[in-house]
Coordinates of C-alpha atoms and ligand atoms in Angstrom, one line a residue:
X1 CA 11.2 -9.5 30.0
X2 CA 7.7 -11.0 30.5
X3 CA 4.8 -9.9 28.3
X4 CA 1.2 -11.0 28.8
X5 CA -1.1 -11.0 25.9
X6 CA -4.8 -10.8 26.7
X7 CA -7.8 -11.5 24.5
X8 CA -5.7 -13.8 22.3
X9 CA -6.9 -16.2 19.6
X10 CA -4.8 -19.0 18.0
X11 CA -4.0 -16.8 15.0
X12 CA -2.5 -14.1 17.4
X13 CA -0.3 -16.7 19.0
X14 CA 0.9 -18.0 15.7
X15 CA 1.8 -14.6 14.4
X16 CA 3.6 -13.6 17.6
X17 CA 5.4 -16.9 18.0
X18 CA 6.7 -16.7 14.4
X19 CA 8.8 -13.7 15.3
X20 CA 9.2 -14.0 19.1
X21 CA 12.6 -15.7 19.0
X22 CA 14.3 -12.7 17.3
X23 CA 13.2 -10.5 20.3
X24 CA 13.7 -12.9 23.1
X25 CA 10.7 -11.9 25.3
X26 CA 8.9 -14.4 27.3
X27 CA 5.2 -14.3 26.2
X28 CA 2.2 -15.7 28.0
X29 CA -1.1 -15.9 26.1
X30 CA -4.5 -15.4 27.8
X31 CA -7.8 -16.1 26.0
X32 CA -9.7 -13.9 28.5
X33 CA -10.1 -10.2 28.0
X34 CA -8.3 -8.0 30.5
X35 CA -10.6 -6.1 32.9
X36 CA -10.7 -5.0 36.5
X37 CA -12.0 -8.4 37.6
X38 CA -9.1 -10.4 36.3
X39 CA -6.2 -7.9 36.3
X40 CA -4.5 -10.1 38.9
X41 CA -3.6 -12.4 36.1
X42 CA -1.0 -9.8 35.1
X43 CA 1.1 -10.6 38.2
X44 CA 4.7 -10.9 37.2
X45 CA 4.3 -9.3 33.8
X46 CA 6.5 -6.3 32.8
X47 CA 4.0 -5.4 30.1
X48 CA 0.5 -6.3 29.2
X49 CA -0.7 -6.4 25.6
X50 CA -4.4 -5.9 24.8
X51 CA -6.8 -5.7 21.9
X52 CA -10.1 -4.0 21.1
X53 CA -12.4 -5.7 23.6
X54 CA -10.1 -5.6 26.7
X55 CA -11.2 -3.0 29.2
X56 CA -8.3 -1.1 30.6
X57 CA -10.3 1.4 32.7
X58 CA -9.0 3.4 35.7
X59 CA -9.5 0.5 38.2
X60 CA -7.7 -1.9 35.9
X61 CA -4.8 0.5 35.4
X62 CA -4.6 1.0 39.2
X63 CA -4.3 -2.8 39.7
X64 CA -1.7 -3.1 36.9
X65 CA 0.4 -0.3 38.5
X66 CA 0.2 -2.1 41.8
X67 CA 1.4 -5.3 40.2
X68 CA 4.4 -3.5 38.7
X69 CA 3.3 -3.5 35.1
X70 CA 5.4 -0.9 33.3
X71 CA 3.8 -0.8 29.8
X72 CA 0.3 -1.2 28.2
X73 CA 0.8 -2.2 24.6
X74 CA -2.3 -2.1 22.3
X75 CA -2.4 -4.5 19.4
X76 CA -4.8 -2.2 17.6
X77 CA -5.1 1.4 16.4
X78 CA -8.1 2.6 18.4
X79 CA -7.4 3.3 22.1
X80 CA -10.9 4.2 23.4
X81 CA -10.8 1.2 25.7
X82 CA -7.8 2.5 27.7
X83 CA -8.2 5.2 30.4
X84 CA -5.2 7.3 29.2
X85 CA -5.6 9.8 32.1
X86 CA -5.3 6.9 34.6
X87 CA -2.3 5.5 32.8
X88 CA -0.6 8.9 32.9
X89 CA -1.4 9.3 36.6
X90 CA 0.4 6.0 37.3
X91 CA 3.2 6.7 34.9
X92 CA 2.5 3.8 32.6
X93 CA 3.1 4.6 28.9
X94 CA 0.6 3.3 26.4
X95 CA 1.6 2.3 22.9
X96 CA -0.4 1.1 19.9
X97 CA -0.2 -0.1 16.3
X98 CA -1.3 3.0 14.5
X99 CA -1.8 1.4 11.1
X100 CA -1.6 -2.3 10.5
X101 CA -3.4 -2.4 7.2
X102 CA -5.7 0.5 6.4
X103 CA -6.3 -1.3 3.0
X104 CA -7.7 -4.3 4.9
X105 CA -10.4 -2.2 6.6
X106 CA -11.1 0.0 3.5
X107 CA -11.5 -3.1 1.3
X108 CA -13.8 -4.7 3.9
X109 CA -16.0 -1.6 3.9
X110 CA -16.3 -1.9 0.2
X111 CA -17.2 -5.6 0.6
X112 CA -20.1 -4.6 2.9
X113 CA -21.3 -1.9 0.5
X114 CA -21.3 -4.3 -2.5
X115 CA -22.9 -7.2 -0.6
X116 CA -25.6 -5.1 0.9
X117 CA -26.4 -3.2 -2.3
X118 CA -26.5 -6.3 -4.6
X119 CA -27.9 -8.6 -1.8
X120 CA -25.2 -11.2 -2.3
X121 CA -25.7 -12.5 1.3
X122 CA -29.3 -13.3 0.4
X123 CA -28.6 -14.7 -3.1
X124 CA -26.0 -17.0 -1.7
X125 CA -28.5 -18.8 0.5
X126 CA -31.2 -18.7 -2.1
X127 CA -29.3 -20.5 -4.9
X128 CA -28.1 -23.2 -2.4
X129 CA -31.8 -23.9 -1.7
X130 CA -32.7 -24.1 -5.4
X131 CA -34.3 -20.7 -5.3
X132 CA -33.2 -18.8 -8.4
X133 CA -35.7 -16.0 -8.2
X134 CA -34.4 -12.4 -8.3
X135 CA -37.4 -11.1 -6.4
X136 CA -36.2 -8.6 -3.7
X137 CA -32.6 -8.6 -4.9
X138 CA -32.7 -5.3 -6.8
X139 CA -29.7 -3.0 -6.2
X140 CA -28.6 0.4 -7.5
X141 CA -25.6 1.6 -9.6
X142 CA -22.8 3.0 -7.3
X143 CA -21.8 5.1 -10.3
X144 CA -23.0 8.6 -9.9
X145 CA -24.2 8.1 -6.3
X146 CA -22.8 10.1 -3.3
X147 CA -20.7 8.6 -0.5
X148 CA -20.4 10.5 2.8
X149 CA -17.2 9.6 4.6
X150 CA -16.8 10.7 8.2
X151 CA -13.1 10.9 9.1
X152 CA -10.5 11.1 6.4
X153 CA -7.6 9.4 8.0
X154 CA -5.5 6.3 7.0
X155 CA -8.5 4.0 6.5
X156 CA -10.8 6.4 4.8
X157 CA -8.3 7.4 2.1
X158 CA -7.9 4.1 0.3
X159 CA -11.7 3.6 0.7
X160 CA -12.3 7.0 -0.9
X161 CA -9.9 6.1 -3.7
X162 CA -11.9 2.9 -4.4
X163 CA -15.2 4.6 -4.3
X164 CA -14.0 7.3 -6.7
X165 CA -13.0 4.4 -9.0
X166 CA -16.6 3.3 -9.0
X167 CA -17.5 6.8 -10.3
X168 CA -19.0 7.9 -7.0
X169 CA -19.1 11.5 -5.7
X170 CA -17.4 11.7 -2.3
X171 CA -18.4 14.2 0.4
X172 CA -16.2 14.1 3.5
X173 CA -16.3 15.4 7.0
X174 CA -13.3 15.6 9.4
X175 CA -12.7 17.9 12.4
X176 CA -9.3 18.5 10.8
X177 CA -10.1 18.8 7.0
X178 CA -7.0 18.3 4.8
X179 CA -7.8 20.6 1.8
X180 CA -4.6 19.6 -0.1
X181 CA -5.6 16.0 0.1
X182 CA -9.2 16.9 -1.0
X183 CA -8.0 18.8 -4.0
X184 CA -5.6 16.0 -5.0
X185 CA -8.2 13.3 -4.6
X186 CA -11.1 15.3 -6.2
X187 CA -13.3 15.2 -3.1
X188 CA -15.2 17.9 -1.2
X189 CA -15.3 18.5 2.5
X190 CA -18.7 19.5 3.8
X191 CA -20.5 19.9 7.2
X192 CA -21.8 16.8 8.8
X193 CA -25.4 17.9 8.3
X194 CA -24.8 18.1 4.5
X195 CA -23.3 14.6 4.5
X196 CA -26.4 13.3 6.3
X197 CA -28.7 15.1 3.9
X198 CA -26.9 14.1 0.6
X199 CA -25.2 10.8 1.2
X200 CA -26.6 7.6 -0.4
X201 CA -23.9 5.6 1.5
X202 CA -22.5 6.9 4.8
X203 CA -19.3 5.3 6.1
X204 CA -17.8 6.0 9.6
X205 CA -14.0 6.2 9.9
X206 CA -13.4 8.5 12.8
X207 CA -12.2 7.4 16.3
X208 CA -14.6 6.9 19.2
X209 CA -14.3 9.9 21.5
X210 CA -16.6 11.7 23.8
X211 CA -17.5 13.9 20.8
X212 CA -18.3 11.0 18.4
X213 CA -20.0 8.6 20.9
X214 CA -23.6 8.1 19.5
X215 CA -23.0 10.6 16.7
X216 CA -25.5 8.5 14.7
X217 CA -28.5 9.0 16.9
X218 CA -32.2 9.4 16.2
X219 CA -31.8 13.1 15.3
X220 CA -29.0 12.4 12.8
X221 CA -30.9 9.5 11.3
X222 CA -34.0 11.7 10.8
X223 CA -31.9 14.1 8.8
X224 CA -30.5 11.5 6.5
X225 CA -31.5 10.8 2.9
X226 CA -34.3 8.1 3.0
X227 CA -32.9 4.7 2.1
X228 CA -29.3 5.6 3.1
X229 CA -26.9 2.7 3.6
X230 CA -24.8 3.1 6.8
X231 CA -21.4 1.3 7.1
X232 CA -19.6 1.1 10.4
X233 CA -16.2 -0.4 10.6
X234 CA -15.1 2.1 13.2
X235 CA -16.4 1.5 16.7
X236 CA -19.8 0.2 17.8
X237 CA -20.6 3.2 20.1
X238 CA -20.4 5.6 17.2
X239 CA -24.0 4.5 16.6
X240 CA -26.9 4.5 19.0
X241 CA -28.1 1.0 18.1
X242 CA -31.6 1.5 19.4
X243 CA -32.0 4.5 17.1
X244 CA -30.5 2.5 14.2
X245 CA -33.1 -0.3 14.8
X246 CA -35.9 2.3 14.8
X247 CA -34.5 3.8 11.5
X248 CA -34.4 0.3 10.0
X249 CA -38.0 -0.5 11.1
X250 CA -39.2 2.8 9.7
X251 CA -37.3 2.0 6.5
X252 CA -35.5 5.4 6.7
X253 CA -32.3 3.3 6.6
X254 CA -32.0 1.2 3.5
X255 CA -29.3 -1.1 4.8
X256 CA -26.6 -1.3 7.5
X257 CA -23.2 -3.0 7.3
X258 CA -21.8 -3.3 10.8
X259 CA -18.4 -4.8 11.7
X260 CA -18.6 -3.4 15.2
X261 CA -21.4 -3.3 17.8
X262 CA -21.9 -1.3 21.0
X263 CA -21.9 -4.4 23.2
X264 CA -19.6 -6.5 21.1
X265 CA -17.3 -7.6 23.9
X266 CA -19.8 -10.2 25.3
X267 CA -20.0 -12.0 21.9
X268 CA -17.4 -11.1 19.3
X269 CA -14.6 -13.5 18.6
X270 CA -16.3 -16.3 20.5
X271 CA -18.5 -19.2 19.3
X272 CA -21.7 -18.8 21.2
X273 CA -23.8 -20.9 18.9
X274 CA -24.8 -23.4 21.6
X275 CA -26.1 -20.7 23.8
X276 CA -29.4 -18.8 23.8
X277 CA -28.7 -15.2 22.8
X278 CA -29.5 -12.9 25.8
X279 CA -28.8 -9.6 24.0
X280 CA -32.2 -8.6 22.6
X281 CA -30.7 -5.6 20.7
X282 CA -28.2 -7.8 18.9
X283 CA -30.9 -10.4 18.2
X284 CA -33.1 -7.8 16.6
X285 CA -30.2 -6.4 14.5
X286 CA -29.5 -9.9 13.2
X287 CA -33.2 -10.4 12.2
X288 CA -33.1 -7.7 9.5
X289 CA -32.4 -9.0 6.0
X290 CA -30.8 -5.7 5.1
X291 CA -28.2 -5.8 7.9
X292 CA -24.9 -7.6 7.7
X293 CA -23.3 -7.8 11.1
X294 CA -19.8 -9.3 11.4
X295 CA -17.5 -9.9 14.3
X296 CA -15.0 -7.0 14.1
X297 CA -13.1 -8.7 11.3
X298 CA -12.4 -5.8 8.9
X299 CA -8.7 -5.8 9.9
X300 CA -8.4 -9.6 9.5
X301 CA -5.9 -10.2 6.6
X302 CA -2.6 -12.0 6.6
X303 CA -0.8 -8.7 6.1
X304 CA -2.5 -7.0 9.0
X305 CA -2.0 -9.8 11.4
X306 CA 1.8 -9.9 10.6
X307 CA 2.1 -6.1 10.9
X308 CA 0.3 -6.2 14.3
X309 CA 2.8 -8.7 15.7
X310 CA 5.8 -6.9 14.1
X311 CA 4.9 -3.4 15.3
X312 CA 3.8 -4.6 18.8
X313 CA 7.1 -6.5 19.3
X314 CA 9.0 -3.4 18.1
X315 CA 7.0 -1.2 20.5
X316 CA 7.9 -3.6 23.4
X317 CA 11.5 -3.7 22.4
X318 CA 11.7 0.1 22.1
X319 CA 10.3 0.4 25.7
X320 CA 12.5 -2.3 27.2
X321 CA 15.6 -0.8 25.5
X322 CA 14.6 2.7 26.8
X323 CA 14.3 4.1 23.3
X324 CA 11.8 6.8 22.2
X325 CA 8.3 5.4 21.7
X326 CA 7.1 6.6 18.3
X327 CA 3.7 4.8 18.7
X328 CA 3.0 6.2 22.2
X329 CA -0.6 7.5 22.8
X330 CA -1.4 10.0 25.4
X331 CA -4.4 12.2 26.4
X332 CA -3.4 14.6 23.7
X333 CA -3.3 12.1 20.8
X334 CA -7.0 12.1 20.0
X335 CA -6.9 15.9 19.7
X336 CA -4.2 15.8 17.0
X337 CA -4.9 15.6 13.3
X338 CA -4.1 12.4 11.6
X339 CA -0.6 12.2 10.2
Ligands
NAI1 P1 -6.9 7.9 11.7 O1 -6.4 8.4 13.0 O2 -5.8 7.7 10.6 O3 -8.1 8.7 11.1 C1 -9.2 9.2 11.9 C2 -9.7 10.5 11.3 O4 -10.8 10.9 12.0 C3 -8.7 11.6 11.4 O5 -8.5 12.3 10.1 C4 -9.3 12.5 12.4 O6 -9.0 13.9 12.2 C5 -10.7 12.3 12.2 N1 -11.6 12.6 13.4 C6 -11.3 12.7 14.7 N2 -12.3 13.1 15.4 C7 -13.3 13.3 14.5 C8 -14.6 13.8 14.7 N3 -15.1 14.1 15.9 N4 -15.4 13.9 13.6 C9 -14.9 13.6 12.3 N5 -13.6 13.2 12.1 C10 -12.8 13.0 13.2 O7 -7.6 6.5 12.0 P2 -7.8 5.2 11.0 O8 -6.6 4.4 11.1 O9 -8.3 5.7 9.7 O10 -8.9 4.4 11.8 C11 -10.2 5.0 12.1 C12 -10.9 4.2 13.1 O11 -11.2 2.9 12.6 C13 -10.1 3.9 14.4 O12 -10.2 4.9 15.3 C14 -10.7 2.6 14.9 O13 -11.7 2.9 15.8 C15 -11.3 1.9 13.6 N6 -10.6 0.7 13.2 C16 -11.4 -0.4 13.0 C17 -10.9 -1.6 12.6 C18 -11.7 -2.9 12.3 O14 -11.1 -4.0 12.2 N7 -13.0 -2.8 12.2 C19 -9.4 -1.7 12.4 C20 -8.7 -0.5 12.6 C21 -9.3 0.7 13.0

């Protein structure tokens, strides 16, 4: 069986090669992201394996089907970059890795919160330059503040647990509220509007869907508590970046921690330091001293990388051995509450 991995980095290859022999698949690794322009590369593959910045739209799926590709295996949890309707039309199942390390992403969100609040990213550069002044580095106690958490699935839950450990009050919003969980964890579900109004820190942990695309827009930002910190480790398109920039300029938004960005595919995971940046929005975001923007790295721990390889190989094996696919995603998946 031949599998083609797209959008691969050396660390992906290492983690897959470590376990490949026990499965016996032939694997080809492509650095490029899969999209409609290069789908021909999948010629001869039984399955393609993609990550967050590959674009498996209707046209790509059509070409994959024509080439005889039988399975689309995501190496990630989010599946917003795959046209599930098109895949279903062509009879190509889609599988994913539903959870590779929720802790990795939750802990990273906390890292962003702490760094932004206590300005560690600025202090780091200052002291290296012999500047030991504290001017402009004033933070606030997390204890007693309110966190607004959007989506209370696998990643949000360890995050909420950590924030409760700091003594924060947690308000949550989910289209499928889990009252038993809320009672056990000592948190409260509230309407999105109330989260916006009351949260000192707002963190996004829902999937990108038609309903959540640009949920953080100018109107939402205008209704937020002045000085709010926004954390996004979900998907870039949850936020209308132009509105975020306006909110930062007007100082309505106190800080933003962004591990994802609307147009990230053109930059993230690549070293573009010898090029002139041609994305003005990205350049503006990077100019704020109260914004930390990272390259979709929240998942990036040893444990998560190993889990991704392990679960992906198991998904492929299940398919090739014609077993049930426990990690299959279909059009209905995004409408289901999180397990
Ligand atoms: P999950 O499926 O366990 O939880 C998502 C939660 O969002 C569910 O409780 C669901 O009911 C809720 N939800 C769905 N639609 C909603 C809406 N319109 N409004 C409010 N809540 C809604 O997913 P998990 O594992 O917690 O991941 C969340 C997201 O984080 C993923 O969809 C993915 O986009 C992103 N992610 C980012 C990573 C990174 O490295 N930055 C790594 C892994 C995931």
